Amino acid sequence: MALSDQKTTIDYAFDEQHIWHPYTSMTQSLPVYGVVSAQGCELTLDSGKILIDGTSSWWSCVHGYSHPTILAAMQQQLSQLSHVMFGGITHQPAIEASKRLVQMTSDNLTKVFLADSGSIAVEVALKMALQYWQGRDQPQKQRIMTVKSGYHGDTFAAMSVCDPDGGMHTMFGNNVTKQVFIPAPTSKFNEPLNQTDTLALEAAFIQYHQDIAAVIIEPIMQGAGGMWFYSPGYLVKLRQLCDQYHVLLILDEIATGFGRTGTLFAYEHANIEADILCVGKALTGGYISLAATLCSDEVANGISDSPAGVFMHGPTFMGNPLACAAATASLDLLLKGEWQQQVENIEFQLKQELASAIDLPQVNDVRVLGAVGVIEMVNTVNTAELQQAFVDLGVWVRPFNKYIYLMPPYTISAKQLSKLTAAMLTVAKGIDTTPVTAQFISHG
Ligand SMILES: *Cc1c(COP(=O)(O)O)cnc(C)c1O
């Protein structure tokens, strides 16, 4: 069979029988759409139908698909060195990617751990925090504090800091560590920190600080846990309390990093620094899995002073050269700075074109920040049903829970974006107002 034939034939029967998709059952199958290629902001289905992508493939593909610069970098790297172990070996792709990460992030972040996925970057961050306090003679600091409605990934430690009600805490029982939860921020993005949030934060630090190694939070935007934008003032207060009570601050920028909220990193809205920073998703421009955890000299030194003396993590594919080459190419595209105007334009257009949704009886809230546009419905939506409606309209939008949202590639044209927002309004309007049963929180 010629390669081009292979590419256009999708064996749906095999897929249905044998392959897990995110958050699905092997007995009650949901429709899947066969994608054969992608170019710019468009996905091509096996039927030949073209869909405008409103999701950037789960918020990662910020420069669009098949970008010539990233393709060339990956092709070159592939033929030179696709993979080599990172234990006792180094290579320039890891060095180049790390140089850029150190340069782009706040000055205090100097050390880079190259992980394989976002969840692992979070695991690494949590382990760094625990080992740090072992090295600072406070081994009792073993709990992690976070806010409700968060999302940090699907591995066990990451799950433990996801929203305790909508997340996966109860179904895995004692296997999920009990962490300390503060109510989710209520101060809106454009508002100063309110009294309710201030008191909740202060009370939590006073009560728990002695046992708390770190606070982990998604800065400015809570993503998979509710597509919610909160006040930079909240982060300013959090940073101050972490300093005051000797607690590390872990910022999970896996969703927000690399320009999504209008600043290169969301913490820039609050002008604060993290002790530990997680990045992922858009790190490679969405071309291949890679994530990273950065930390300060102080955190790295504390880890070195711990009984282990070394940081206790090292995955097989750590620092994969192919992924690092993609990251370097993607970061260089970002460093050119065009993303800033692109995100600004997207924000302006999303605000204009989604505003009228608030008048629909099915809609609870409409909000836009950077290249994120959210229509929050009154009721939980039926993802599979809406998915089909969007495909029929020639767009790829994947709602979850109560949220129909767009996080398009920054390179999207005004015309493509208009098609996406029009589809969102059409679909929102068509939703039946009787509720369907709640789903678990995930970005699935
Ligand atoms: C997606 C996401 C993760 C998990 O990343 P994976 O690559 O899916 O493991 C963690 N934190 C945040 C904020 C995310 O959006």
Short mmCIF file of C-alpha atoms and ligand atoms in Angstrom, two decimals:
data_model
loop_
_atom_site.label_atom_id
_atom_site.label_comp_id
_atom_site.label_asym_id
_atom_site.label_seq_id
_atom_site.Cartn_x
_atom_site.Cartn_y
_atom_site.Cartn_z
CA MET A 1 0.00 0.00 0.00
CA ALA A 2 1.34 3.42 -0.86
CA LEU A 3 1.93 5.73 2.08
CA SER A 4 -0.71 8.17 0.88
CA ASP A 5 -3.30 5.36 0.83
CA GLN A 6 -2.41 4.34 4.36
CA LYS A 7 -2.85 7.87 5.53
CA THR A 8 -6.38 8.23 4.22
CA THR A 9 -7.78 4.93 5.51
CA ILE A 10 -8.97 4.93 9.11
CA ASP A 11 -9.70 1.52 10.62
CA TYR A 12 -12.53 2.66 12.89
CA ALA A 13 -13.50 -0.91 13.81
CA PHE A 14 -10.03 -1.67 15.21
CA ASP A 15 -9.98 1.63 17.05
CA GLU A 16 -13.33 0.95 18.67
CA GLN A 17 -12.35 -2.58 19.72
CA HIS A 18 -8.83 -1.98 20.97
CA ILE A 19 -7.79 1.59 21.60
CA TRP A 20 -8.49 3.76 24.64
CA HIS A 21 -9.18 7.42 24.06
CA PRO A 22 -8.99 10.00 26.86
CA TYR A 23 -11.71 9.42 29.46
CA THR A 24 -13.64 6.83 27.51
CA SER A 25 -15.09 3.38 28.04
CA MET A 26 -14.12 0.32 25.97
CA THR A 27 -17.72 -0.87 25.97
CA GLN A 28 -19.72 2.28 25.34
CA SER A 29 -17.97 3.88 22.43
CA LEU A 30 -18.27 7.52 21.55
CA PRO A 31 -17.80 8.84 18.04
CA VAL A 32 -14.23 9.64 17.01
CA TYR A 33 -13.27 11.57 13.90
CA GLY A 34 -10.39 10.31 11.78
CA VAL A 35 -7.84 13.03 11.06
CA VAL A 36 -5.45 12.38 8.19
CA SER A 37 -3.49 15.62 8.08
CA ALA A 38 -3.33 19.13 9.45
CA GLN A 39 -2.05 22.37 8.03
CA GLY A 40 -2.14 25.86 9.53
CA CYS A 41 -5.31 26.04 11.63
CA GLU A 42 -7.14 23.29 9.75
CA LEU A 43 -7.59 19.57 10.35
CA THR A 44 -8.44 17.34 7.40
CA LEU A 45 -10.71 14.38 8.11
CA ASP A 46 -10.63 11.08 6.22
CA SER A 47 -13.85 12.13 4.54
CA GLY A 48 -12.00 15.09 3.04
CA LYS A 49 -13.91 17.49 5.27
CA ILE A 50 -11.83 20.34 6.65
CA LEU A 51 -12.32 21.62 10.20
CA ILE A 52 -11.01 24.88 11.64
CA ASP A 53 -9.33 24.01 14.92
CA GLY A 54 -10.59 26.02 17.90
CA THR A 55 -8.68 23.97 20.50
CA SER A 56 -5.04 24.06 19.33
CA SER A 57 -5.09 20.33 20.11
CA TRP A 58 -5.67 20.81 23.81
CA TRP A 59 -4.08 24.23 23.94
CA SER A 60 -0.70 23.19 22.61
CA CYS A 61 -0.51 23.92 18.88
CA VAL A 62 -0.04 27.69 19.16
CA HIS A 63 1.71 28.27 15.81
CA GLY A 64 -0.67 26.04 13.85
CA TYR A 65 0.06 22.68 12.24
CA SER A 66 2.90 21.84 9.84
CA HIS A 67 4.71 25.08 10.52
CA PRO A 68 7.73 24.97 8.18
CA THR A 69 10.21 26.19 10.81
CA ILE A 70 9.27 23.57 13.37
CA LEU A 71 9.08 20.82 10.74
CA ALA A 72 12.53 21.67 9.43
CA ALA A 73 14.03 21.72 12.93
CA MET A 74 12.49 18.35 13.76
CA GLN A 75 13.44 16.75 10.45
CA GLN A 76 17.03 17.89 10.86
CA GLN A 77 17.15 16.61 14.44
CA LEU A 78 15.50 13.32 13.51
CA SER A 79 18.21 12.49 11.02
CA GLN A 80 21.00 13.56 13.39
CA LEU A 81 19.93 12.21 16.81
CA SER A 82 16.35 11.28 17.58
CA HIS A 83 16.98 10.00 21.07
CA VAL A 84 19.77 9.20 23.48
CA MET A 85 19.62 8.58 27.22
CA PHE A 86 20.21 11.62 29.44
CA GLY A 87 21.97 9.82 32.29
CA GLY A 88 25.66 10.63 31.96
CA ILE A 89 25.10 12.12 28.51
CA THR A 90 24.12 15.56 27.31
CA HIS A 91 23.32 17.11 23.94
CA GLN A 92 22.91 20.56 22.42
CA PRO A 93 19.13 20.29 21.77
CA ALA A 94 18.49 20.00 25.54
CA ILE A 95 20.91 22.86 26.19
CA GLU A 96 19.32 25.13 23.57
CA ALA A 97 15.76 24.48 24.80
CA SER A 98 16.80 25.00 28.43
CA LYS A 99 18.70 28.21 27.63
CA ARG A 100 15.53 29.66 26.17
CA LEU A 101 13.41 28.59 29.12
CA VAL A 102 15.85 30.17 31.57
CA GLN A 103 15.92 33.33 29.47
CA MET A 104 12.15 33.64 29.02
CA THR A 105 11.10 32.99 32.61
CA SER A 106 11.69 35.15 35.70
CA ASP A 107 15.32 35.79 36.67
CA ASN A 108 15.24 33.60 39.78
CA LEU A 109 14.43 30.44 37.78
CA THR A 110 17.77 29.00 36.76
CA LYS A 111 17.46 25.19 36.85
CA VAL A 112 15.55 23.12 34.30
CA PHE A 113 14.22 19.57 34.60
CA LEU A 114 13.07 18.30 31.20
CA ALA A 115 10.09 16.01 31.78
CA ASP A 116 7.98 14.04 29.33
CA SER A 117 4.48 15.38 29.96
CA GLY A 118 2.62 17.96 31.99
CA SER A 119 1.53 15.55 34.70
CA ILE A 120 5.13 14.45 35.16
CA ALA A 121 6.30 18.07 35.36
CA VAL A 122 3.81 18.46 38.23
CA GLU A 123 5.05 15.27 39.92
CA VAL A 124 8.59 16.61 39.60
CA ALA A 125 7.58 19.97 41.10
CA LEU A 126 5.92 18.31 44.10
CA LYS A 127 8.90 16.03 44.70
CA MET A 128 11.25 19.02 44.46
CA ALA A 129 9.24 20.82 47.14
CA LEU A 130 9.31 17.83 49.51
CA GLN A 131 13.03 17.20 49.02
CA TYR A 132 13.76 20.90 49.47
CA TRP A 133 12.32 20.95 52.98
CA GLN A 134 14.17 17.74 53.85
CA GLY A 135 17.31 19.63 52.98
CA ARG A 136 16.24 22.59 55.10
CA ASP A 137 15.66 20.46 58.20
CA GLN A 138 11.91 20.72 58.07
CA PRO A 139 10.96 17.22 56.90
CA GLN A 140 7.53 17.59 58.55
CA LYS A 141 6.58 19.89 55.66
CA GLN A 142 5.00 17.17 53.55
CA ARG A 143 1.57 18.40 52.62
CA ILE A 144 0.65 20.43 49.59
CA MET A 145 -1.86 23.25 49.69
CA THR A 146 -3.89 24.30 46.67
CA VAL A 147 -7.19 25.86 45.67
CA LYS A 148 -10.38 24.10 44.67
CA SER A 149 -11.37 23.88 40.97
CA GLY A 150 -7.75 23.31 39.97
CA TYR A 151 -6.43 20.86 37.41
CA HIS A 152 -2.84 19.61 37.44
CA GLY A 153 -2.89 16.29 35.60
CA ASP A 154 -3.93 12.66 35.89
CA THR A 155 -1.10 10.90 37.76
CA PHE A 156 -1.61 10.21 41.47
CA ALA A 157 0.17 13.17 43.02
CA ALA A 158 -1.23 15.47 40.33
CA MET A 159 -4.73 14.11 40.98
CA SER A 160 -4.32 14.83 44.70
CA VAL A 161 -4.15 18.56 43.93
CA CYS A 162 -6.98 18.59 41.37
CA ASP A 163 -10.41 19.76 42.45
CA PRO A 164 -11.45 17.44 45.30
CA ASP A 165 -15.14 17.40 44.35
CA GLY A 166 -15.11 17.30 40.56
CA GLY A 167 -11.80 15.44 40.36
CA MET A 168 -10.90 11.80 40.91
CA HIS A 169 -10.33 11.82 44.67
CA THR A 170 -13.15 9.67 45.91
CA MET A 171 -12.94 6.94 43.25
CA PHE A 172 -9.34 6.03 44.10
CA GLY A 173 -9.81 6.30 47.87
CA ASN A 174 -6.67 6.26 50.01
CA ASN A 175 -4.39 6.06 47.02
CA VAL A 176 -4.90 9.76 46.50
CA THR A 177 -3.10 11.76 49.19
CA LYS A 178 -5.27 14.13 51.19
CA GLN A 179 -4.00 17.62 50.56
CA VAL A 180 -5.13 20.96 51.97
CA PHE A 181 -7.70 22.87 49.91
CA ILE A 182 -8.50 26.56 49.99
CA PRO A 183 -11.75 27.74 48.35
CA ALA A 184 -11.26 28.65 44.69
CA PRO A 185 -10.47 32.32 44.04
CA THR A 186 -13.61 34.42 43.62
CA SER A 187 -11.95 37.76 42.75
CA LYS A 188 -12.40 38.28 39.05
CA PHE A 189 -9.52 39.03 36.68
CA ASN A 190 -10.37 42.73 36.35
CA GLU A 191 -11.02 43.23 40.03
CA PRO A 192 -8.77 43.70 43.03
CA LEU A 193 -8.48 40.89 45.56
CA ASN A 194 -11.68 40.75 47.59
CA GLN A 195 -12.12 40.27 51.31
CA THR A 196 -13.49 36.72 51.03
CA ASP A 197 -10.39 35.50 49.19
CA THR A 198 -8.03 37.42 51.49
CA LEU A 199 -9.54 35.89 54.61
CA ALA A 200 -9.62 32.37 53.16
CA LEU A 201 -5.95 32.60 52.19
CA GLU A 202 -4.83 34.03 55.51
CA ALA A 203 -6.81 31.49 57.53
CA ALA A 204 -5.36 28.57 55.56
CA PHE A 205 -1.76 29.72 56.01
CA ILE A 206 -2.24 30.38 59.74
CA GLN A 207 -3.79 26.95 60.29
CA TYR A 208 -1.59 24.75 58.10
CA HIS A 209 1.73 26.44 57.29
CA GLN A 210 3.87 24.27 59.57
CA ASP A 211 3.06 21.14 57.57
CA ILE A 212 2.88 22.71 54.13
CA ALA A 213 5.79 22.23 51.73
CA ALA A 214 4.28 24.18 48.84
CA VAL A 215 1.23 25.78 47.36
CA ILE A 216 0.50 24.77 43.78
CA ILE A 217 -1.80 26.85 41.61
CA GLU A 218 -2.56 27.61 37.98
CA PRO A 219 -1.81 31.34 37.72
CA ILE A 220 -4.65 33.61 36.50
CA MET A 221 -6.58 30.93 34.62
CA GLN A 222 -7.99 27.77 36.14
CA GLY A 223 -8.21 25.69 32.98
CA ALA A 224 -9.69 22.18 32.92
CA GLY A 225 -11.21 22.80 36.37
CA GLY A 226 -13.51 25.57 35.16
CA MET A 227 -12.06 27.95 32.58
CA TRP A 228 -12.03 30.69 35.18
CA PHE A 229 -9.92 33.87 35.18
CA TYR A 230 -9.07 35.32 38.58
CA SER A 231 -7.46 38.44 39.97
CA PRO A 232 -3.71 39.02 39.74
CA GLY A 233 -4.13 40.44 43.26
CA TYR A 234 -4.79 36.89 44.43
CA LEU A 235 -1.34 35.80 43.27
CA VAL A 236 0.31 38.85 44.84
CA LYS A 237 -1.26 37.95 48.18
CA LEU A 238 -0.36 34.28 47.77
CA ARG A 239 3.29 35.12 47.06
CA GLN A 240 3.41 37.35 50.14
CA LEU A 241 1.90 34.66 52.39
CA CYS A 242 4.26 31.99 51.00
CA ASP A 243 7.22 34.23 51.88
CA GLN A 244 5.84 35.10 55.30
CA TYR A 245 5.08 31.50 56.29
CA HIS A 246 7.99 29.72 54.57
CA VAL A 247 6.02 27.84 51.98
CA LEU A 248 7.22 27.30 48.38
CA LEU A 249 5.08 28.56 45.53
CA ILE A 250 4.65 26.24 42.54
CA LEU A 251 3.04 27.85 39.51
CA ASP A 252 1.55 25.43 37.01
CA GLU A 253 1.75 27.30 33.70
CA ILE A 254 1.16 24.17 31.61
CA ALA A 255 -2.02 25.69 30.16
CA THR A 256 -1.25 29.40 30.50
CA GLY A 257 2.41 29.51 29.51
CA PHE A 258 3.77 30.84 26.21
CA GLY A 259 1.37 33.71 25.62
CA ARG A 260 -2.09 32.23 26.02
CA THR A 261 -3.41 34.83 28.49
CA GLY A 262 -1.81 37.82 26.75
CA THR A 263 1.51 37.80 28.64
CA LEU A 264 4.26 35.29 27.91
CA PHE A 265 3.56 33.73 31.32
CA ALA A 266 0.41 34.36 33.31
CA TYR A 267 2.37 35.23 36.46
CA GLU A 268 3.51 38.39 34.67
CA HIS A 269 -0.01 39.81 35.17
CA ALA A 270 0.79 39.80 38.91
CA ASN A 271 4.48 40.57 38.61
CA ILE A 272 5.46 37.72 40.91
CA GLU A 273 8.02 34.93 40.76
CA ALA A 274 7.49 31.23 41.35
CA ASP A 275 9.92 29.09 43.33
CA ILE A 276 9.05 26.22 41.01
CA LEU A 277 7.42 26.56 37.57
CA CYS A 278 5.79 23.88 35.41
CA VAL A 279 5.44 24.29 31.65
CA GLY A 280 4.20 21.86 29.02
CA LYS A 281 1.46 21.81 26.38
CA ALA A 282 2.61 24.65 24.05
CA LEU A 283 6.31 24.13 24.89
CA THR A 284 6.98 22.31 21.60
CA GLY A 285 4.28 24.25 19.76
CA GLY A 286 2.21 21.10 20.17
CA TYR A 287 4.35 18.95 17.88
CA ILE A 288 5.58 16.34 20.35
CA SER A 289 5.32 15.68 24.07
CA LEU A 290 7.69 17.64 26.29
CA ALA A 291 7.32 19.50 29.57
CA ALA A 292 9.69 21.15 32.00
CA THR A 293 9.95 22.07 35.65
CA LEU A 294 12.12 25.05 36.49
CA CYS A 295 13.29 26.00 39.95
CA SER A 296 15.41 28.57 41.74
CA ASP A 297 18.98 28.16 43.01
CA GLU A 298 17.62 28.07 46.55
CA VAL A 299 15.29 25.13 45.76
CA ALA A 300 18.06 23.27 43.93
CA ASN A 301 20.49 23.87 46.82
CA GLY A 302 17.93 22.65 49.35
CA ILE A 303 17.47 19.46 47.35
CA SER A 304 21.24 18.94 47.30
CA ASP A 305 21.31 19.31 51.09
CA SER A 306 18.57 16.67 51.54
CA PRO A 307 19.51 13.17 52.77
CA ALA A 308 19.32 11.80 49.21
CA GLY A 309 21.73 14.50 48.03
CA VAL A 310 20.31 14.33 44.52
CA PHE A 311 16.93 14.99 42.99
CA MET A 312 15.13 11.66 42.87
CA HIS A 313 13.61 11.56 39.39
CA GLY A 314 14.90 10.57 35.95
CA PRO A 315 12.60 9.25 33.25
CA THR A 316 13.84 7.12 30.34
CA PHE A 317 13.04 9.75 27.73
CA MET A 318 14.25 12.72 29.78
CA GLY A 319 15.44 15.57 27.56
CA ASN A 320 14.51 13.77 24.33
CA PRO A 321 16.51 15.57 21.58
CA LEU A 322 13.71 15.49 19.00
CA ALA A 323 11.27 17.08 21.44
CA CYS A 324 13.89 19.62 22.54
CA ALA A 325 14.54 20.60 18.91
CA ALA A 326 10.81 21.19 18.42
CA ALA A 327 10.71 23.25 21.64
CA THR A 328 13.67 25.38 20.57
CA ALA A 329 12.07 26.10 17.19
CA SER A 330 8.73 26.92 18.81
CA LEU A 331 10.31 29.14 21.48
CA ASP A 332 12.31 30.98 18.80
CA LEU A 333 9.07 31.69 16.95
CA LEU A 334 7.63 33.09 20.18
CA LEU A 335 10.77 35.15 20.85
CA LYS A 336 10.19 36.95 17.55
CA GLY A 337 7.25 38.50 19.37
CA GLU A 338 4.48 38.31 16.77
CA TRP A 339 2.34 36.26 19.17
CA GLN A 340 1.65 39.35 21.24
CA GLN A 341 -0.23 41.22 18.50
CA GLN A 342 -1.91 37.99 17.40
CA VAL A 343 -3.21 37.23 20.89
CA GLU A 344 -4.32 40.85 21.31
CA ASN A 345 -6.28 40.67 18.06
CA ILE A 346 -7.84 37.34 19.03
CA GLU A 347 -8.88 38.76 22.41
CA PHE A 348 -10.48 41.81 20.79
CA GLN A 349 -12.37 39.73 18.26
CA LEU A 350 -13.49 37.10 20.80
CA LYS A 351 -14.86 39.87 23.05
CA GLN A 352 -16.80 41.39 20.18
CA GLU A 353 -18.14 38.20 18.68
CA LEU A 354 -18.99 36.22 21.82
CA ALA A 355 -20.57 39.07 23.82
CA SER A 356 -24.11 38.49 22.57
CA ALA A 357 -24.13 34.93 23.95
CA ILE A 358 -24.88 36.33 27.40
CA ASP A 359 -28.46 37.08 26.23
CA LEU A 360 -29.18 33.37 25.64
CA PRO A 361 -31.21 31.62 28.36
CA GLN A 362 -28.83 28.63 28.16
CA VAL A 363 -25.81 30.80 29.00
CA ASN A 364 -24.53 31.64 32.47
CA ASP A 365 -21.43 33.69 31.68
CA VAL A 366 -19.21 34.78 28.81
CA ARG A 367 -15.56 35.59 29.44
CA VAL A 368 -12.47 36.29 27.38
CA LEU A 369 -8.82 36.65 28.33
CA GLY A 370 -6.02 36.65 25.79
CA ALA A 371 -6.60 33.88 23.27
CA VAL A 372 -9.20 32.15 25.44
CA GLY A 373 -12.93 32.62 24.89
CA VAL A 374 -15.41 30.86 27.16
CA ILE A 375 -19.17 30.48 27.09
CA GLU A 376 -20.23 29.00 30.41
CA MET A 377 -23.58 27.29 30.06
CA VAL A 378 -26.20 26.96 32.79
CA ASN A 379 -26.15 23.16 32.50
CA THR A 380 -23.54 20.51 31.80
CA VAL A 381 -23.40 19.87 28.05
CA ASN A 382 -23.40 16.60 26.13
CA THR A 383 -19.88 16.65 24.69
CA ALA A 384 -20.46 13.98 22.00
CA GLU A 385 -23.64 15.63 20.74
CA LEU A 386 -22.11 19.10 20.58
CA GLN A 387 -19.00 17.71 19.00
CA GLN A 388 -21.04 16.40 16.08
CA ALA A 389 -22.86 19.73 15.77
CA PHE A 390 -19.52 21.54 15.56
CA VAL A 391 -18.15 19.11 12.98
CA ASP A 392 -21.28 19.66 10.90
CA LEU A 393 -20.49 23.37 11.03
CA GLY A 394 -16.90 22.77 9.85
CA VAL A 395 -15.10 23.51 13.10
CA TRP A 396 -13.34 21.57 15.85
CA VAL A 397 -14.50 22.67 19.28
CA ARG A 398 -14.58 20.28 22.21
CA PRO A 399 -16.76 21.43 25.10
CA PHE A 400 -16.63 19.82 28.55
CA ASN A 401 -18.81 20.14 31.64
CA LYS A 402 -20.53 23.53 31.29
CA TYR A 403 -17.87 25.07 29.10
CA ILE A 404 -17.86 25.72 25.40
CA TYR A 405 -14.56 27.42 24.78
CA LEU A 406 -12.02 28.42 22.17
CA MET A 407 -8.26 28.33 22.54
CA PRO A 408 -7.24 28.67 18.89
CA PRO A 409 -3.72 28.74 17.44
CA TYR A 410 -2.31 32.30 17.60
CA THR A 411 -1.92 32.20 13.82
CA ILE A 412 -5.66 31.92 13.18
CA SER A 413 -7.09 34.41 10.67
CA ALA A 414 -9.92 36.79 11.54
CA LYS A 415 -12.14 34.96 9.08
CA GLN A 416 -11.40 31.55 10.57
CA LEU A 417 -12.00 32.89 14.06
CA SER A 418 -15.34 34.36 13.00
CA LYS A 419 -16.39 30.97 11.73
CA LEU A 420 -15.51 29.48 15.12
CA THR A 421 -17.36 32.10 17.16
CA ALA A 422 -20.42 31.89 14.90
CA ALA A 423 -20.47 28.12 15.37
CA MET A 424 -20.24 28.54 19.14
CA LEU A 425 -23.25 30.85 19.16
CA THR A 426 -25.25 28.55 16.87
CA VAL A 427 -24.50 25.50 19.00
CA ALA A 428 -25.13 27.30 22.30
CA LYS A 429 -28.49 28.53 20.99
CA GLY A 430 -29.49 25.01 19.96
CA ILE A 431 -28.87 23.47 23.37
CA ASP A 432 -31.87 22.03 25.10
CA THR A 433 -32.35 23.66 28.51
CA THR A 434 -32.91 20.41 30.47
CA PRO A 435 -29.78 19.29 32.36
CA VAL A 436 -27.75 16.12 31.61
CA THR A 437 -25.81 14.28 34.33
CA ALA A 438 -22.56 15.84 35.50
CA GLN A 439 -19.27 14.52 34.19
CA PHE A 440 -16.01 14.37 36.08
CA ILE A 441 -13.70 17.28 35.62
CA SER A 442 -11.05 16.75 33.02
CA HIS A 443 -10.00 18.47 29.88
CA GLY A 444 -11.42 15.41 28.09
C1 LIG B 1 -2.95 19.72 30.73
C2 LIG B 1 -2.49 20.16 32.07
C3 LIG B 1 -1.70 19.35 32.90
C4 LIG B 1 -1.33 17.94 32.53
O1 LIG B 1 -0.54 17.86 31.40
P1 LIG B 1 -0.46 16.47 30.57
O2 LIG B 1 0.56 16.75 29.51
O3 LIG B 1 -1.84 16.21 30.04
O4 LIG B 1 -0.03 15.41 31.53
C5 LIG B 1 -1.27 19.86 34.11
N1 LIG B 1 -1.61 21.10 34.50
C6 LIG B 1 -2.35 21.91 33.75
C7 LIG B 1 -2.66 23.28 34.22
C8 LIG B 1 -2.84 21.48 32.52
O5 LIG B 1 -3.63 22.27 31.78
#
